[in-house]
Every structure is written in structure tokens, then in C-alpha cells.
Amino acid sequence: QKEVEQNSGPLSVPEGAIASLNCTYSDRVSQSFFWYRQYSGKSPELIMSIYSNGDKEDGRFTAQLNKASQYVSLLIRDSQPSDSATYLCAVVFTSGTYKYIFGTGTRLKVLA
Amino acid sequence: SAVISQKPSRDICQRGTSLTIQCQVDSQVTMMFWYRQQPGQSLTLIATANQGSEATYESGFVIDKFPISRPNLTFSTLTVSNMSPEDSSIYLCSAPNGDTEAFFGQGTRLTVV
């Protein structure tokens, strides 16, 4: 069973703080990892992709990947109320049938 | 990036009937995915639609309930058959860009009464 796990939240942080979102996955051979943001009633939109161990920064967002621990995270610096949304971790599983599997999602609330 | 047009955007259907959801991609894609998103939940993969072969269904989803067509590399349909109120959900189609990001249709909000 291919699984992607996240804390469902809600995770509440004050405006300007760092929000830390975590994700674990079950398949050691996975190579592609994504973070999506989903506002209520909308389709998911891509924030970050990461393929190699370490950190990848894009503006206020930093994705971190540790394949040995099967762990990927997303840090949001200087959190804004507009960042309040559900954040979905997605993993491409390639052992067996190619699948794009989403985690359970973490609801983030940034308090003004 | 690919653009996916999905329709209908929403529908209210009577139980026992069927609804077919269509997704049109503006470029050729090898695979398309169909997801269900129940209220307050994440996306659950229903099946993978490959052109020229049968769709691959995930555990808990069967072809008789969710038949899928993939007649070419730019189009797919998902039918929700013999609907019950438990099928009320958002249905999303998606197409990956190789091993990079997946693009999504706008979603179909289905209510079964």
C-alpha cells in the first residue's frame, strides 16, 4: 500500500512566523516530491517540487527532502494570512504502476 | 504547462442515475489521473487512465462503478454510475508533466440527492 502521511492540523501560526509542514512516505524508491496549496473550493496549485536530498528555496518557501528517512517538509517564512490554506504533499510512486499520490493534507491558519 | 478543461463544473443528480465527467487537455499526455475529494478530505486516486489500454483502478474503486474512457492522448471521461448520496464529492482529473508537476482540471462538484 503506497502511503503519504501528513498531520491534518489545523496548524495555527501568528503572522510573520515560520510555518513548518511535514510529510512522510512509504516507498523508498520514490524520486519526485511536490507541495501543493489548495484554497477552499479550488483545485490544488503547485508551490514547490524537490527531487534531491537537501533544501530547495523559492522565495518564502523552502522544501527539505531526506530520502533515507522518507521525509519531506515545507517551511513558509514570514507567514501571511493569505497563506491560510490546506497544504498537500504529493509523491510519485514508480515501483509497480506509476502513481501520483497525495497526502492527507495539513490545514494551515495564519493569524493576523 | 498543460491546461485541462473539465466539465461539468457542478451538477446535482438523482440517485440511481449516472454522470459522465469530461476532461480535455491542450496537449498530448501519456497518463491521466482521476481523483475524488470528499468534503474536508485530501485527494484519493480513483484510477489511472492510459490511452489504448484499460484503466488501472485503486483499491476500493471498480470499473462497473467508475468506468473510464481514454480514446486519445488529449481526452478522458469518468462516469459515476448508479449514484448514491455517498458519491457526493468533488471529482478532479489530472495529467502529470513527466515526473514533474501534475496539472489539474477545475473539478466537478457532484451532489447526489
Coordinates of C-alpha atoms in Angstrom, one line a residue:
Chain A
Q1 CA 0.0 0.0 0.0
K2 CA 1.5 3.3 -1.1
E3 CA 1.0 5.9 1.5
V4 CA 1.8 9.6 2.1
E5 CA 1.1 10.9 5.6
Q6 CA 0.7 14.4 7.0
N7 CA -0.6 15.9 10.2
S8 CA -4.1 17.1 9.4
G9 CA -3.9 20.1 11.6
P10 CA -5.1 22.8 11.9
L11 CA -1.7 24.3 12.3
S12 CA -2.0 27.8 13.6
V13 CA 0.9 30.3 13.4
P14 CA 1.0 34.1 14.0
E15 CA 1.6 36.4 11.1
G16 CA 5.3 36.7 10.4
A17 CA 6.2 33.4 11.9
I18 CA 7.6 30.3 10.2
A19 CA 5.2 27.5 9.4
S20 CA 6.6 24.0 9.3
L21 CA 4.7 21.3 7.4
N22 CA 5.8 17.7 7.4
C23 CA 5.2 14.6 5.2
T24 CA 6.4 11.0 5.3
Y25 CA 6.0 8.5 2.5
S26 CA 6.1 4.7 2.3
D27 CA 8.1 3.9 -0.9
R28 CA 11.9 4.1 -0.7
V29 CA 12.4 4.3 -4.4
S30 CA 10.3 7.5 -4.9
Q31 CA 12.2 10.2 -6.6
S32 CA 9.7 13.1 -7.1
F33 CA 8.1 15.1 -4.4
F34 CA 5.7 18.1 -4.5
W35 CA 4.0 20.5 -2.3
Y36 CA 0.6 21.9 -3.4
R37 CA -1.6 24.6 -1.9
Q38 CA -5.3 24.3 -2.0
Y39 CA -7.8 27.0 -1.2
S40 CA -11.3 26.0 -0.3
G41 CA -13.3 25.2 -3.4
K42 CA -10.3 25.4 -5.7
S43 CA -8.0 22.9 -7.4
P44 CA -4.6 22.3 -6.0
E45 CA -1.8 24.6 -7.2
L46 CA 1.9 23.7 -7.2
I47 CA 4.2 25.5 -4.8
M48 CA 7.4 23.5 -4.8
S49 CA 8.9 20.4 -6.4
I50 CA 12.0 18.7 -5.0
Y51 CA 13.9 15.7 -6.3
S52 CA 17.3 15.7 -4.5
N53 CA 18.2 15.4 -0.8
G54 CA 18.7 18.7 0.9
D55 CA 17.0 22.1 0.8
K56 CA 15.4 23.9 -2.1
E57 CA 14.4 27.5 -1.6
D58 CA 11.9 29.6 -3.7
G59 CA 11.0 33.0 -2.2
R60 CA 9.4 32.5 1.2
F61 CA 9.2 28.7 0.7
T62 CA 11.8 26.1 1.4
A63 CA 11.3 22.4 0.7
Q64 CA 13.5 19.9 2.5
L65 CA 14.0 16.2 1.4
N66 CA 15.6 13.3 3.3
K67 CA 15.2 10.2 1.3
A68 CA 16.9 8.0 3.9
S69 CA 14.2 9.0 6.4
Q70 CA 11.5 9.1 3.7
Y71 CA 10.6 12.6 4.9
V72 CA 9.8 15.8 3.1
S73 CA 8.9 19.1 4.6
L74 CA 7.9 22.6 3.7
L75 CA 8.8 25.8 5.5
I76 CA 7.0 29.0 5.0
R77 CA 8.8 32.1 6.2
D78 CA 7.1 35.3 7.1
S79 CA 3.7 33.6 7.0
Q80 CA 0.9 35.8 5.8
P81 CA -2.9 35.4 6.3
S82 CA -3.1 34.7 2.6
D83 CA -1.1 31.6 3.2
S84 CA -4.0 30.1 5.1
A85 CA -5.0 27.1 3.1
T86 CA -4.6 23.3 3.0
Y87 CA -1.1 22.1 2.0
L88 CA -0.9 18.8 0.2
C89 CA 2.2 16.7 -0.1
A90 CA 2.4 14.6 -3.3
V91 CA 4.7 11.8 -4.1
V92 CA 5.3 10.0 -7.4
F93 CA 5.4 6.2 -6.8
T94 CA 7.2 4.3 -9.6
S95 CA 7.5 0.8 -8.2
G96 CA 4.8 -1.1 -10.0
T97 CA 2.3 1.2 -11.7
Y98 CA 3.3 4.9 -11.9
K99 CA 1.1 6.8 -9.4
Y100 CA 0.8 10.3 -8.2
I101 CA -0.4 10.0 -4.6
F102 CA -1.4 12.9 -2.3
G103 CA -1.0 13.0 1.4
T104 CA -3.9 13.7 3.8
G105 CA -3.2 17.4 3.8
T106 CA -2.4 19.9 6.6
R107 CA -4.7 22.9 7.2
L108 CA -2.7 26.0 7.9
K109 CA -4.1 29.0 9.6
V110 CA -2.1 32.2 9.8
L111 CA -3.4 34.5 12.5
A112 CA -3.3 38.3 11.8
Chain B
S1 CA 2.4 23.8 -18.8
A2 CA -0.8 22.0 -19.7
V3 CA -4.3 23.4 -19.5
I4 CA -7.1 21.0 -18.6
S5 CA -10.7 21.8 -19.2
Q6 CA -13.1 19.8 -17.1
K7 CA -16.8 19.8 -17.3
P8 CA -19.4 20.0 -15.9
S9 CA -18.1 22.2 -13.1
R10 CA -21.0 21.1 -10.9
D11 CA -24.2 19.0 -11.1
I12 CA -27.0 17.9 -8.9
C13 CA -28.1 14.4 -9.8
Q14 CA -30.8 12.0 -8.7
R15 CA -29.8 8.8 -7.0
G16 CA -29.6 5.8 -9.3
T17 CA -28.6 7.9 -12.3
S18 CA -25.1 8.3 -13.9
L19 CA -23.0 11.3 -14.7
T20 CA -20.1 11.5 -17.1
I21 CA -17.3 14.0 -16.5
Q22 CA -15.1 15.1 -19.3
C23 CA -11.5 16.3 -19.3
Q24 CA -9.8 17.9 -22.3
V25 CA -6.1 18.6 -22.3
D26 CA -4.5 21.2 -24.6
S27 CA -1.5 18.9 -25.3
Q28 CA -0.9 15.2 -25.6
V29 CA -0.3 13.4 -22.3
T30 CA 0.5 9.8 -21.7
M31 CA -1.4 9.4 -18.4
M32 CA -4.3 11.0 -16.8
F33 CA -5.4 10.5 -13.3
W34 CA -8.9 10.7 -11.7
Y35 CA -9.3 11.7 -8.1
R36 CA -12.1 12.1 -5.7
Q37 CA -12.0 14.7 -2.9
Q38 CA -14.7 14.3 -0.3
P39 CA -15.5 17.3 1.9
G40 CA -12.6 18.2 4.2
Q41 CA -10.5 15.4 2.8
S42 CA -7.5 15.1 0.6
L43 CA -7.4 13.7 -2.9
T44 CA -8.0 10.0 -3.3
L45 CA -6.8 8.4 -6.5
I46 CA -9.6 6.5 -8.2
A47 CA -7.8 5.3 -11.3
T48 CA -5.1 5.9 -13.9
A49 CA -6.3 6.3 -17.5
N50 CA -3.8 5.2 -20.2
Q51 CA -4.5 5.6 -23.8
G52 CA -5.0 2.3 -25.6
S53 CA -5.4 0.2 -22.5
E54 CA -7.8 -0.5 -19.7
A55 CA -7.7 2.0 -16.8
T56 CA -5.9 0.9 -13.6
Y57 CA -8.1 1.2 -10.6
E58 CA -7.1 1.7 -7.0
S59 CA -8.3 -0.5 -4.1
G60 CA -11.9 0.3 -3.3
F61 CA -12.8 1.5 -6.8
V62 CA -14.2 -0.7 -9.5
I63 CA -14.8 -0.3 -13.2
D64 CA -18.5 -1.1 -13.0
K65 CA -19.0 1.9 -10.7
F66 CA -16.4 4.3 -12.3
P67 CA -16.0 3.4 -16.0
I68 CA -13.2 5.4 -17.6
S69 CA -12.6 6.1 -21.3
R70 CA -9.4 7.3 -22.9
P71 CA -9.9 7.5 -26.6
N72 CA -6.8 9.6 -27.4
L73 CA -3.9 11.4 -25.7
T74 CA -5.9 14.6 -25.0
F75 CA -9.2 13.4 -23.7
S76 CA -10.7 11.2 -20.9
T77 CA -14.0 10.7 -19.3
L78 CA -15.1 9.3 -15.9
T79 CA -18.6 8.1 -15.3
V80 CA -20.1 7.8 -11.9
S81 CA -22.7 5.1 -12.2
N82 CA -25.8 4.2 -10.2
M83 CA -25.1 7.2 -7.9
S84 CA -26.0 7.3 -4.3
P85 CA -25.6 10.2 -1.8
E86 CA -22.3 8.8 -0.7
D87 CA -20.9 9.7 -4.2
S88 CA -21.4 13.3 -3.5
S89 CA -17.9 14.7 -3.8
I90 CA -15.5 16.7 -5.9
Y91 CA -14.0 14.8 -8.8
L92 CA -10.7 16.0 -10.3
C93 CA -8.8 15.0 -13.4
S94 CA -5.1 15.5 -13.6
A95 CA -2.2 15.0 -16.0
P96 CA 1.4 14.8 -15.0
N97 CA 4.1 16.5 -16.9
G98 CA 6.5 13.6 -16.9
D99 CA 7.9 13.3 -13.4
T100 CA 7.3 16.9 -12.7
E101 CA 4.2 18.7 -11.6
A102 CA 0.6 17.5 -12.2
F103 CA -1.9 19.8 -13.7
F104 CA -5.5 19.8 -12.7
G105 CA -8.9 20.4 -14.2
Q106 CA -11.2 22.8 -12.4
G107 CA -13.0 20.0 -10.7
T108 CA -16.6 18.7 -10.8
R109 CA -18.7 19.3 -7.7
L110 CA -21.3 16.5 -7.6
T111 CA -24.3 16.4 -5.3
V112 CA -26.5 13.3 -5.3
V113 CA -30.0 13.7 -3.9

